[in-house]
Coordinates of C-alpha atoms in Angstrom, one line a residue:
M1 CA 0.0 0.0 0.0
L2 CA 1.2 3.5 -0.7
E3 CA 1.5 5.7 2.4
K4 CA 0.1 9.2 2.3
V5 CA 2.8 11.8 2.6
L6 CA 0.8 14.2 4.6
K7 CA -1.2 13.0 7.6
R8 CA -4.7 14.3 8.5
E9 CA -4.7 16.8 11.3
Q10 CA -7.0 16.3 14.4
T11 CA -10.7 16.5 13.6
E12 CA -11.3 19.6 15.6
A13 CA -8.2 21.5 14.3
T14 CA -8.3 24.0 11.7
L15 CA -7.6 23.0 8.1
D16 CA -6.2 25.0 5.3
V17 CA -8.5 25.2 2.4
V18 CA -7.7 26.8 -1.0
S19 CA -10.4 29.2 -2.1
P20 CA -10.5 32.3 -4.4
N21 CA -10.2 35.8 -2.9
S22 CA -12.0 38.9 -4.1
N23 CA -9.4 39.3 -7.0
G24 CA -10.2 35.8 -8.3
E25 CA -6.8 34.5 -7.0
F26 CA -6.4 31.5 -4.8
S27 CA -5.2 31.9 -1.2
P28 CA -5.5 29.9 2.1
E29 CA -8.6 30.2 4.0
I30 CA -9.3 28.9 7.5
S31 CA -12.4 26.7 7.9
K32 CA -13.4 24.9 11.0
G33 CA -13.6 21.1 10.7
S34 CA -16.3 18.9 11.9
S35 CA -16.4 15.2 12.5
S36 CA -20.1 14.9 11.9
G37 CA -21.8 13.4 8.7
D38 CA -20.0 11.6 6.0
D39 CA -18.2 14.5 4.6
N40 CA -14.5 15.3 5.0
S41 CA -14.0 17.9 7.8
S42 CA -12.5 20.4 5.3
N43 CA -15.6 20.0 3.1
V44 CA -18.2 21.0 5.6
P45 CA -19.7 24.5 5.1
D46 CA -19.2 27.0 8.0
Q47 CA -22.2 26.7 10.3
N48 CA -22.2 30.4 11.0
R49 CA -23.1 31.3 7.4
G50 CA -26.6 31.8 6.0
F51 CA -28.7 29.0 4.6
F52 CA -28.2 30.1 1.0
S53 CA -24.5 30.3 1.4
K54 CA -24.3 26.9 3.0
F55 CA -26.6 25.5 0.2
L56 CA -24.2 26.7 -2.5
D57 CA -21.2 25.5 -0.6
Q58 CA -22.1 21.9 -1.1
Y59 CA -21.5 22.3 -4.8
K60 CA -18.0 23.6 -4.4
P61 CA -15.1 21.1 -5.2
Y62 CA -14.0 18.5 -2.8
Q63 CA -10.8 19.5 -1.1
F64 CA -8.2 16.7 -1.4
E65 CA -5.3 16.6 1.1
S66 CA -1.9 17.9 -0.2
L67 CA 0.1 15.2 -1.8
D68 CA 3.8 14.9 -2.4
P69 CA 4.6 16.6 -5.7
N70 CA 7.3 14.0 -6.4
L71 CA 4.6 11.3 -6.6
T72 CA 3.8 9.9 -10.2
A73 CA 0.4 10.4 -11.7
A74 CA -0.4 6.7 -11.1
E75 CA 0.7 7.0 -7.3
R76 CA -1.3 10.2 -6.9
Q77 CA -4.4 8.5 -8.4
A78 CA -3.9 5.4 -6.2
I79 CA -4.0 7.6 -3.1
I80 CA -7.1 9.4 -4.3
D81 CA -8.9 6.2 -5.2
A82 CA -7.9 4.7 -1.7
D83 CA -9.4 7.7 0.1
T84 CA -12.2 8.2 -2.4
P85 CA -14.2 11.4 -1.9
M86 CA -17.4 9.7 -3.0
A87 CA -20.1 9.9 -0.3
R88 CA -20.1 6.6 1.6
A89 CA -23.9 7.0 2.3
L90 CA -25.0 3.5 1.2
K91 CA -25.6 1.1 4.1
T92 CA -25.6 -2.7 3.9
R93 CA -29.4 -2.8 4.0
H94 CA -29.4 -0.5 1.0
I95 CA -27.0 -2.6 -0.9
K96 CA -28.9 -5.7 -0.2
M97 CA -32.2 -4.3 -1.2
M98 CA -30.8 -2.8 -4.4
A99 CA -29.3 -6.2 -5.3
I100 CA -32.7 -7.9 -5.0
G101 CA -35.1 -5.3 -6.5
S102 CA -33.4 -2.0 -7.5
C103 CA -33.5 -2.6 -11.3
V104 CA -36.7 -4.6 -11.6
G105 CA -38.8 -2.4 -13.7
T106 CA -39.6 -1.9 -17.3
G107 CA -37.9 -5.1 -18.7
L108 CA -39.9 -7.3 -16.4
F109 CA -43.2 -5.6 -15.9
I110 CA -43.8 -4.1 -19.4
G111 CA -41.1 -5.5 -21.8
T112 CA -42.4 -9.1 -21.1
G113 CA -45.6 -8.2 -23.0
S114 CA -43.9 -7.9 -26.4
A115 CA -41.6 -10.9 -25.5
L116 CA -44.6 -13.0 -24.6
K117 CA -46.2 -12.1 -27.9
T118 CA -43.2 -13.0 -29.9
G119 CA -41.7 -16.0 -28.1
G120 CA -44.8 -17.6 -26.3
P121 CA -44.9 -18.7 -22.7
A122 CA -42.3 -21.5 -23.1
G123 CA -40.1 -19.2 -25.2
I124 CA -39.9 -16.5 -22.5
L125 CA -39.0 -19.1 -19.7
I126 CA -36.2 -20.5 -21.8
G127 CA -34.9 -17.1 -22.8
W128 CA -34.9 -15.8 -19.2
A129 CA -33.5 -18.9 -17.7
I130 CA -30.4 -19.0 -20.0
V131 CA -29.6 -15.3 -19.4
G132 CA -30.4 -15.6 -15.7
V133 CA -28.0 -18.5 -15.1
S134 CA -25.2 -16.5 -16.9
I135 CA -26.0 -13.4 -14.9
Y136 CA -25.6 -15.2 -11.7
C137 CA -22.0 -16.3 -12.8
V138 CA -21.5 -12.6 -13.8
V139 CA -22.3 -11.1 -10.4
Q140 CA -20.2 -13.8 -8.6
A141 CA -17.1 -12.7 -10.8
L142 CA -17.9 -9.1 -10.1
G143 CA -18.3 -9.7 -6.4
E144 CA -14.7 -11.1 -6.2
L145 CA -13.3 -8.2 -8.2
A146 CA -15.3 -5.5 -6.3
V147 CA -14.4 -6.7 -2.8
A148 CA -10.7 -6.9 -3.8
F149 CA -10.8 -3.5 -5.7
P150 CA -13.6 -1.3 -4.2
I151 CA -12.8 1.7 -6.4
P152 CA -15.1 4.3 -8.0
G153 CA -16.3 3.0 -11.3
A154 CA -15.6 -0.6 -10.4
Y155 CA -16.2 -2.7 -13.5
V156 CA -16.0 0.4 -15.8
E157 CA -12.4 0.7 -14.8
Y158 CA -11.6 -3.0 -14.5
N159 CA -11.6 -3.4 -18.3
S160 CA -8.7 -1.0 -18.7
R161 CA -6.8 -2.6 -15.8
F162 CA -7.2 -6.4 -16.6
I163 CA -7.7 -6.4 -20.5
S164 CA -6.4 -3.3 -22.2
R165 CA -7.1 0.4 -22.4
S166 CA -8.5 0.1 -25.9
W167 CA -11.1 -2.3 -24.8
G168 CA -11.7 -0.4 -21.6
F169 CA -12.4 2.8 -23.6
A170 CA -15.0 1.0 -26.0
V171 CA -16.8 -0.8 -23.1
A172 CA -16.8 2.2 -20.8
W173 CA -18.5 4.4 -23.4
N174 CA -21.0 1.8 -24.3
I175 CA -21.8 1.4 -20.6
A176 CA -22.3 5.2 -20.5
L177 CA -24.6 5.0 -23.5
Q178 CA -26.6 2.2 -21.8
W179 CA -27.2 4.3 -18.6
F180 CA -27.8 7.6 -20.6
V181 CA -30.7 5.7 -22.3
V182 CA -32.2 4.1 -19.4
M183 CA -33.6 7.1 -17.6
P184 CA -35.5 8.5 -20.5
L185 CA -36.5 4.9 -21.4
E186 CA -38.0 4.3 -18.0
L187 CA -39.9 7.6 -18.1
V188 CA -41.2 6.8 -21.5
A189 CA -42.4 3.5 -20.0
A190 CA -44.1 5.4 -17.2
S191 CA -46.2 7.3 -19.7
L192 CA -47.1 4.1 -21.5
T193 CA -48.2 2.6 -18.2
I194 CA -50.3 5.6 -17.2
K195 CA -52.3 5.2 -20.4
Y196 CA -54.0 2.4 -18.6
W197 CA -55.9 5.0 -16.6
N198 CA -56.0 8.0 -18.9
D199 CA -55.3 8.5 -22.6
D200 CA -56.3 12.1 -22.6
V201 CA -53.6 13.7 -20.6
S202 CA -50.4 14.4 -22.4
P203 CA -47.7 11.9 -21.4
A204 CA -45.3 14.8 -21.1
A205 CA -47.1 16.0 -18.0
W206 CA -46.6 12.8 -16.2
V207 CA -43.0 12.5 -17.3
C208 CA -42.4 16.0 -16.0
I209 CA -43.5 15.0 -12.5
F210 CA -41.2 12.0 -12.2
Y211 CA -38.3 14.0 -13.8
A212 CA -38.7 16.7 -11.2
V213 CA -38.6 14.3 -8.3
I214 CA -35.5 12.5 -9.6
F215 CA -33.8 15.9 -10.2
C216 CA -34.4 16.9 -6.6
I217 CA -33.1 13.6 -5.2
H218 CA -29.7 13.8 -6.9
M219 CA -29.2 17.6 -6.8
F220 CA -30.3 18.5 -3.4
F221 CA -30.5 15.5 -1.0
T222 CA -27.3 13.4 -0.5
Q223 CA -28.8 10.7 1.6
A224 CA -32.0 10.4 -0.4
F225 CA -30.9 7.9 -3.1
G226 CA -30.2 4.9 -0.8
E227 CA -33.5 5.5 1.2
T228 CA -35.6 6.0 -1.9
E229 CA -34.3 2.7 -3.5
F230 CA -34.7 0.9 -0.2
I231 CA -38.4 1.9 0.0
C232 CA -39.1 1.4 -3.7
S233 CA -37.3 -2.0 -3.8
T234 CA -39.3 -3.2 -0.7
I235 CA -42.6 -2.2 -2.3
K236 CA -41.6 -4.2 -5.5
I237 CA -40.6 -7.2 -3.5
V238 CA -43.9 -7.3 -1.6
A239 CA -46.0 -6.7 -4.8
T240 CA -44.2 -9.3 -6.7
I241 CA -44.7 -11.9 -3.9
G242 CA -48.3 -10.9 -3.8
F243 CA -48.7 -11.4 -7.5
I244 CA -47.1 -14.8 -7.3
L245 CA -49.6 -15.9 -4.6
F246 CA -52.5 -14.4 -6.6
G247 CA -51.4 -16.2 -9.8
I248 CA -51.3 -19.6 -8.0
I249 CA -54.8 -19.0 -6.5
Y250 CA -56.2 -17.7 -9.8
N251 CA -54.6 -20.6 -11.8
A252 CA -55.9 -23.2 -9.5
G253 CA -59.5 -21.9 -9.8
G254 CA -59.6 -20.0 -6.4
V255 CA -61.1 -16.9 -7.9
S256 CA -64.9 -16.7 -7.8
G257 CA -66.5 -17.0 -11.3
H258 CA -63.3 -18.5 -12.8
G259 CA -62.5 -22.3 -13.1
Y260 CA -59.2 -24.1 -13.2
I261 CA -56.8 -22.7 -15.8
G262 CA -53.8 -24.9 -15.4
G263 CA -51.6 -25.0 -18.4
K264 CA -54.2 -24.6 -21.2
Y265 CA -52.5 -21.6 -22.8
F266 CA -49.4 -23.7 -23.3
Y267 CA -51.6 -25.8 -25.6
N268 CA -53.8 -23.2 -27.0
P269 CA -52.6 -21.0 -28.6
G270 CA -49.4 -22.9 -27.8
A271 CA -46.1 -22.9 -25.9
F272 CA -44.1 -21.3 -28.6
A273 CA -45.3 -18.3 -30.7
N274 CA -42.7 -18.4 -33.4
G275 CA -40.5 -21.5 -32.8
F276 CA -36.8 -21.3 -32.3
K277 CA -36.5 -17.9 -33.8
G278 CA -39.1 -16.6 -31.3
V279 CA -37.0 -17.9 -28.4
C280 CA -33.9 -16.1 -29.9
S281 CA -35.9 -12.9 -30.2
V282 CA -36.6 -12.6 -26.5
F283 CA -33.0 -12.7 -25.5
V284 CA -32.5 -8.9 -25.9
T285 CA -35.5 -8.2 -23.8
A286 CA -34.4 -10.7 -21.2
A287 CA -31.0 -8.9 -21.2
F288 CA -32.5 -5.5 -20.8
S289 CA -34.7 -6.8 -17.9
F290 CA -31.5 -8.0 -16.1
S291 CA -29.5 -4.8 -16.8
G292 CA -28.6 -3.1 -13.6
T293 CA -27.8 -6.4 -11.8
E294 CA -24.3 -5.4 -11.9
L295 CA -25.1 -2.1 -10.1
T296 CA -24.1 -3.6 -6.7
G297 CA -20.5 -3.7 -7.9
L298 CA -20.7 0.0 -8.8
T299 CA -21.6 0.8 -5.2
A300 CA -18.4 -0.7 -3.8
A301 CA -16.7 2.6 -3.4
E302 CA -19.8 4.2 -1.7
T303 CA -20.3 1.7 1.0
P304 CA -18.3 1.8 4.2
N305 CA -17.4 -1.9 4.3
P306 CA -17.7 -3.8 1.0
R307 CA -16.2 -6.9 2.4
K308 CA -19.2 -7.4 4.6
S309 CA -22.0 -5.9 2.4
L310 CA -21.2 -6.9 -1.1
P311 CA -20.9 -10.7 -0.8
S312 CA -24.2 -11.1 0.8
A313 CA -25.9 -8.6 -1.6
I314 CA -24.4 -10.5 -4.6
K315 CA -25.5 -13.8 -3.3
Q316 CA -29.1 -12.6 -3.2
V317 CA -29.2 -12.0 -6.8
F318 CA -30.1 -15.7 -7.1
W319 CA -33.4 -15.0 -5.4
R320 CA -34.1 -12.1 -7.6
I321 CA -33.6 -14.3 -10.7
L322 CA -35.8 -17.1 -9.2
F323 CA -38.7 -15.1 -7.8
F324 CA -38.7 -11.9 -9.8
Y325 CA -38.2 -13.4 -13.1
F326 CA -38.6 -17.2 -13.5
I327 CA -41.7 -17.6 -11.3
C328 CA -43.3 -14.4 -12.4
L329 CA -42.9 -15.3 -16.0
L330 CA -44.3 -18.7 -15.4
M331 CA -47.4 -17.1 -13.8
I332 CA -47.7 -14.7 -16.8
G333 CA -47.4 -17.6 -19.3
L334 CA -50.1 -19.5 -17.5
L335 CA -52.5 -16.6 -17.2
V336 CA -52.2 -14.6 -20.4
P337 CA -52.2 -16.1 -23.9
Y338 CA -49.5 -14.8 -26.2
N339 CA -52.2 -13.7 -28.7
D340 CA -54.0 -11.3 -26.2
T341 CA -54.6 -8.0 -28.1
G342 CA -53.9 -6.1 -24.8
L343 CA -50.1 -7.0 -24.9
L344 CA -47.6 -4.2 -25.7
G345 CA -46.7 -4.8 -29.4
S346 CA -50.0 -6.2 -30.4
T347 CA -52.2 -4.4 -32.9
G348 CA -55.5 -3.1 -31.6
G349 CA -56.8 -3.1 -28.1
K350 CA -55.7 -1.2 -25.0
K351 CA -52.0 -1.9 -24.4
A352 CA -51.0 -2.9 -20.7
S353 CA -48.6 -4.8 -18.8
P354 CA -49.2 -8.6 -18.8
F355 CA -49.2 -8.5 -15.0
V356 CA -52.1 -6.0 -15.0
L357 CA -53.9 -8.0 -17.9
A358 CA -53.7 -11.2 -15.7
I359 CA -55.2 -9.4 -12.8
Q360 CA -57.8 -7.7 -14.9
Q361 CA -58.9 -11.0 -16.4
A362 CA -59.6 -12.3 -12.9
G363 CA -62.1 -9.6 -12.4
V364 CA -60.8 -8.4 -9.1
K365 CA -61.9 -4.9 -8.8
G366 CA -59.3 -2.2 -7.8
L367 CA -56.4 -4.6 -7.9
P368 CA -55.4 -3.9 -11.5
S369 CA -54.9 -0.2 -10.7
V370 CA -53.0 -1.1 -7.5
F371 CA -50.5 -3.2 -9.4
N372 CA -50.3 -0.6 -12.2
A373 CA -49.3 1.9 -9.4
V374 CA -46.5 -0.6 -8.3
I375 CA -45.2 -0.7 -11.9
M376 CA -45.0 3.1 -11.8
I377 CA -43.0 2.9 -8.7
A378 CA -40.7 0.3 -10.2
V379 CA -40.2 2.5 -13.3
F380 CA -39.4 5.4 -11.2
S381 CA -36.9 3.4 -9.1
V382 CA -35.0 2.2 -12.2
A383 CA -34.9 5.7 -13.6
N384 CA -33.5 7.0 -10.2
A385 CA -30.9 4.2 -10.2
A386 CA -29.9 5.0 -13.7
V387 CA -28.9 8.6 -12.8
F388 CA -26.7 7.2 -10.0
A389 CA -25.1 4.6 -12.3
C390 CA -24.6 6.8 -15.3
S391 CA -23.0 9.7 -13.3
R392 CA -20.6 7.2 -11.5
T393 CA -19.7 5.7 -14.9
V394 CA -19.0 9.0 -16.7
N395 CA -16.9 10.1 -13.6
S396 CA -14.9 6.9 -13.9
I397 CA -14.4 7.4 -17.7
A398 CA -13.0 10.8 -17.0
Q399 CA -10.8 9.5 -14.2
Q400 CA -9.2 7.1 -16.9
G401 CA -8.6 10.0 -19.3
F402 CA -11.3 8.9 -21.7
A403 CA -13.5 12.0 -21.2
P404 CA -12.9 15.6 -20.4
K405 CA -11.6 16.3 -16.9
I406 CA -14.6 18.4 -16.0
F407 CA -16.5 15.2 -15.4
C408 CA -14.0 14.3 -12.6
Y409 CA -15.4 17.1 -10.6
I410 CA -16.7 16.0 -7.2
D411 CA -18.5 18.3 -4.8
R412 CA -18.3 18.6 -1.0
R413 CA -21.1 16.1 -0.6
G414 CA -19.2 13.4 -2.4
R415 CA -21.2 13.6 -5.6
P416 CA -19.8 13.6 -9.2
I417 CA -22.0 16.7 -9.6
V418 CA -21.1 17.6 -13.3
A419 CA -21.7 14.0 -14.3
V420 CA -25.0 14.1 -12.5
I421 CA -26.1 17.2 -14.3
T422 CA -25.0 15.9 -17.6
T423 CA -27.1 12.7 -17.0
L424 CA -30.2 14.7 -16.1
I425 CA -29.7 17.0 -19.2
V426 CA -29.6 13.8 -21.5
G427 CA -32.6 12.5 -19.5
L428 CA -34.7 15.3 -21.0
L429 CA -35.1 12.9 -24.0
C430 CA -38.0 11.4 -21.9
F431 CA -40.1 14.2 -23.2
L432 CA -40.2 12.3 -26.5
A433 CA -43.1 10.4 -24.7
A434 CA -45.3 13.2 -26.1
S435 CA -44.4 11.9 -29.6
K436 CA -46.9 9.9 -31.7
Y437 CA -44.0 7.5 -32.2
E438 CA -43.8 6.7 -28.4
E439 CA -43.8 3.0 -28.8
T440 CA -41.2 2.9 -31.5
I441 CA -38.9 5.0 -29.3
F442 CA -39.4 2.7 -26.4
N443 CA -38.4 -0.3 -28.6
W444 CA -35.3 1.5 -29.9
M445 CA -34.1 2.4 -26.4
M446 CA -34.7 -1.0 -25.0
A447 CA -32.7 -2.7 -27.7
I448 CA -29.8 -0.3 -27.5
S449 CA -29.6 -0.9 -23.7
G450 CA -30.2 -4.6 -23.8
L451 CA -27.1 -5.3 -26.0
C452 CA -25.0 -2.9 -24.1
S453 CA -25.5 -5.1 -21.0
I454 CA -24.3 -8.2 -23.0
F455 CA -20.9 -6.6 -23.7
T456 CA -20.7 -5.3 -20.1
W457 CA -21.3 -8.8 -18.7
G458 CA -19.0 -10.5 -20.9
S459 CA -16.2 -8.1 -20.1
I460 CA -16.7 -8.5 -16.4
C461 CA -16.2 -12.3 -16.8
F462 CA -13.2 -11.8 -18.9
C463 CA -11.7 -9.4 -16.3
H464 CA -12.2 -12.1 -13.7
I465 CA -10.4 -14.6 -15.8
R466 CA -7.6 -12.2 -16.5
F467 CA -7.3 -11.3 -12.8
R468 CA -7.1 -14.9 -11.8
R469 CA -4.4 -15.5 -14.3
A470 CA -2.4 -12.5 -13.1
L471 CA -2.6 -13.8 -9.6
A472 CA -1.2 -17.1 -10.6
V473 CA 1.6 -15.7 -12.7
Q474 CA 2.7 -13.2 -10.2
G475 CA 3.0 -15.7 -7.4
H476 CA -0.3 -15.0 -5.5
S477 CA -3.2 -17.3 -4.4
I478 CA -7.0 -16.9 -4.1
K479 CA -6.4 -17.5 -0.4
E480 CA -5.5 -13.8 -0.3
L481 CA -9.0 -12.8 -1.4
A482 CA -11.7 -11.8 1.1
Y483 CA -14.5 -13.1 -1.2
V484 CA -14.1 -15.9 -3.9
A485 CA -16.7 -16.4 -6.5
N486 CA -18.9 -19.4 -5.8
T487 CA -19.0 -20.2 -9.6
G488 CA -15.2 -19.9 -10.0
L489 CA -13.6 -19.5 -13.4
I490 CA -15.9 -22.1 -15.0
G491 CA -18.9 -19.7 -14.3
S492 CA -17.0 -16.9 -16.1
Y493 CA -16.2 -19.0 -19.1
F494 CA -19.7 -20.3 -19.2
A495 CA -21.1 -16.7 -19.1
I496 CA -18.9 -15.5 -21.9
V497 CA -20.0 -18.4 -24.2
I498 CA -23.7 -17.5 -23.4
M499 CA -23.1 -13.8 -24.2
A500 CA -21.5 -14.7 -27.5
L501 CA -24.3 -17.0 -28.5
I502 CA -26.8 -14.3 -27.6
L503 CA -25.0 -11.9 -29.8
M504 CA -25.1 -14.4 -32.7
A505 CA -28.8 -15.3 -32.1
Q506 CA -29.8 -11.5 -32.1
F507 CA -27.9 -10.9 -35.3
W508 CA -29.9 -13.6 -36.9
V509 CA -33.2 -12.2 -35.6
A510 CA -32.2 -8.8 -36.5
L511 CA -31.4 -9.7 -40.0
Y512 CA -34.4 -11.9 -40.5
P513 CA -37.0 -10.6 -38.0
V514 CA -39.9 -12.7 -36.9
G515 CA -42.8 -12.4 -39.3
G516 CA -41.0 -10.0 -41.6
K517 CA -38.4 -9.6 -44.3
P518 CA -34.9 -8.2 -43.9
D519 CA -35.0 -4.5 -43.4
P520 CA -32.2 -2.0 -42.5
S521 CA -34.3 -0.1 -40.0
T522 CA -35.3 -3.3 -38.1
F523 CA -31.7 -4.6 -38.2
F524 CA -30.1 -1.4 -36.8
Q525 CA -32.9 -1.0 -34.2
A526 CA -32.0 -4.4 -32.8
Y527 CA -28.3 -4.4 -33.4
L528 CA -27.1 -0.8 -33.2
T529 CA -24.9 -1.4 -30.1
V530 CA -22.5 -3.7 -32.0
P531 CA -21.5 -1.2 -34.7
V532 CA -21.2 1.5 -32.0
M533 CA -18.9 -0.8 -30.0
I534 CA -16.7 -1.3 -33.1
V535 CA -16.6 2.4 -33.9
S536 CA -15.7 3.1 -30.2
Y537 CA -12.8 0.6 -30.4
I538 CA -11.4 2.2 -33.6
L539 CA -11.8 5.7 -32.2
Y540 CA -9.4 4.8 -29.3
F541 CA -6.7 3.8 -31.7
I542 CA -7.2 7.0 -33.7
I543 CA -7.2 9.3 -30.7
F544 CA -4.6 7.8 -28.3
R545 CA -2.3 6.2 -30.9
E546 CA -2.0 3.1 -28.7
F547 CA -2.5 -0.2 -30.4
K548 CA -2.1 -2.8 -27.5
L549 CA -5.0 -5.3 -27.8
L550 CA -4.4 -7.3 -24.6
K551 CA -2.2 -6.9 -21.6
T552 CA 0.1 -9.8 -20.6
A553 CA -0.5 -11.4 -17.2
E554 CA 2.8 -10.0 -16.0
E555 CA 1.8 -6.4 -16.9
I556 CA -1.6 -6.5 -15.1
D557 CA -1.5 -4.3 -11.9
I558 CA -3.0 -6.3 -9.1
T559 CA -1.7 -4.1 -6.2
T560 CA -2.8 -0.5 -6.9
D561 CA -6.2 0.3 -5.2
R562 CA -6.5 -3.3 -3.9
R563 CA -7.9 -3.6 -0.5
Q564 CA -5.2 -5.1 1.6
F565 CA -5.9 -7.7 4.4
D566 CA -3.7 -9.4 6.9
I567 CA -3.6 -12.8 5.1
E568 CA -2.9 -14.8 8.2
L569 CA -5.7 -13.0 10.1
L570 CA -8.0 -13.4 7.1
E571 CA -7.3 -17.2 6.8
Q572 CA -7.9 -17.5 10.5
E573 CA -11.3 -15.7 10.3
I574 CA -12.3 -17.7 7.3
A575 CA -11.4 -20.9 9.1
E576 CA -13.4 -20.0 12.2
E577 CA -16.4 -18.9 10.1
K578 CA -16.3 -22.4 8.2
A579 CA -16.0 -24.3 11.5
L580 CA -18.9 -22.3 13.0
L581 CA -21.0 -22.9 9.8
A582 CA -20.2 -26.6 9.9
S583 CA -21.7 -26.9 13.4
K584 CA -25.0 -25.5 12.2
P585 CA -27.9 -27.4 10.8
F586 CA -28.1 -28.3 7.0
Y587 CA -30.9 -25.7 6.4
Y588 CA -28.9 -22.9 8.0
R589 CA -25.8 -23.8 5.9
F590 CA -27.9 -24.0 2.8
Y591 CA -29.3 -20.5 3.6
K592 CA -25.9 -19.0 4.2
F593 CA -24.5 -20.5 0.9
W594 CA -27.2 -18.6 -1.1
C595 CA -27.7 -15.5 1.2

């Protein structure tokens, strides 16, 4: 570990802060420190100043400690990363709840409508199951990396570290593109959902309300993001469990006036809507619905103890895949036929979420509106998380030198405020909801975001493989790691193969769409991310004049920014934990393995 050259002074001592004087020049200013809150003491506004002055103070730049001018750029960055100014406001309960339900939104509650119409009930189960298994492998690999390297940007920066800067540049900008799109996409989805109640009011009015709330959360309230996601995720979890119980009762004939349903919709109109091609066509929707699962890794630098909070949160992704996706999709396939005219993407009829259609068909008064409200909360939650993810991604890109340095700006509340503002500005695309081509816009955005996730997940697994290789070559062992992926290297290889197959399947479907002929517009709508990725890769070589495609295992840096542990103490703690776990009943050991 690099040692900081200048130590912190005592918390209550005065600190030298550089600020401009009346002539616009910089001179030392004395500001009283404070140990309260999650800000550095030199970044807390003077309590004697007025409200407006203190309010503006929070947007001033974070004041780093003075560093030895003899340090190299890499050493200076290592010290800054180790003492990241990012606000560590996310608690373990926030991380766990975000892992389970934070990004459950449009892809599941709305996107499954068009997927069911195209793939049929069996098609969506197969598509989501294949993607879901690979996602579990991805988050396990990410967990191992994030606990070892809890740095701002996490997987956004891992690509440059473990693969090459050229690949890191291309993937980083594709991740940014994904998150730039997600916020307006979710708010467009909000306007589509509100049409269930009212078609007369302009969608832009509803979008404006949601946008204003998200703007206030990220611009004015430092602590609000974690609490908002915790509350929204709790509501989504409760509602999803309620829907599953309702679906079982309804399917078994427990709703008055409706008999036993069973699996009749798997026979008529059928289990598959368009055969094998239909199954392939749902992969991109499945990928979009899982996008954001990797968000837990991005929070590593903003949680006080990633070693304790991240592993448990990452393990719980399994339950998210099982309950939120597989069982819910099974219920949808059993309760809603794929030829229902109410599904999004059908012609004619009133478009609605398949979840709402299932409840509506049961004839339970008031319940469809309640669940539609839950979908609204889910959409808002994902849009809110997208601002967090996009701003941190853009900040990480700038830290790597891939974007203007202005995006490195972090305010005294520990927020990458310039990146946040930029994300919110791009988010104004949500007002395209007022366009008559609203559904077309929704489909374009979802396709772009879905394929971005494929590259992100595949890169995370490749980073994991390269990290393990570097450990072995440089004489280290996985015994030095505080968390080791349950799926190991086999899981990472498996996920990479699945991602490659999904890209090939999507190319086929994009070129020869279901029920249509080859069309350039359809192809690029479904496959636009791939040419953007290729162009980004080429741009790096043109801009930076660096042509290295892959770092060797010996070149990979596995020490800088790495969270160091006392190996002997760590091994002793792990041995004690295993011994304690072995003494527990089987059901407890089973629970701890997955949770």
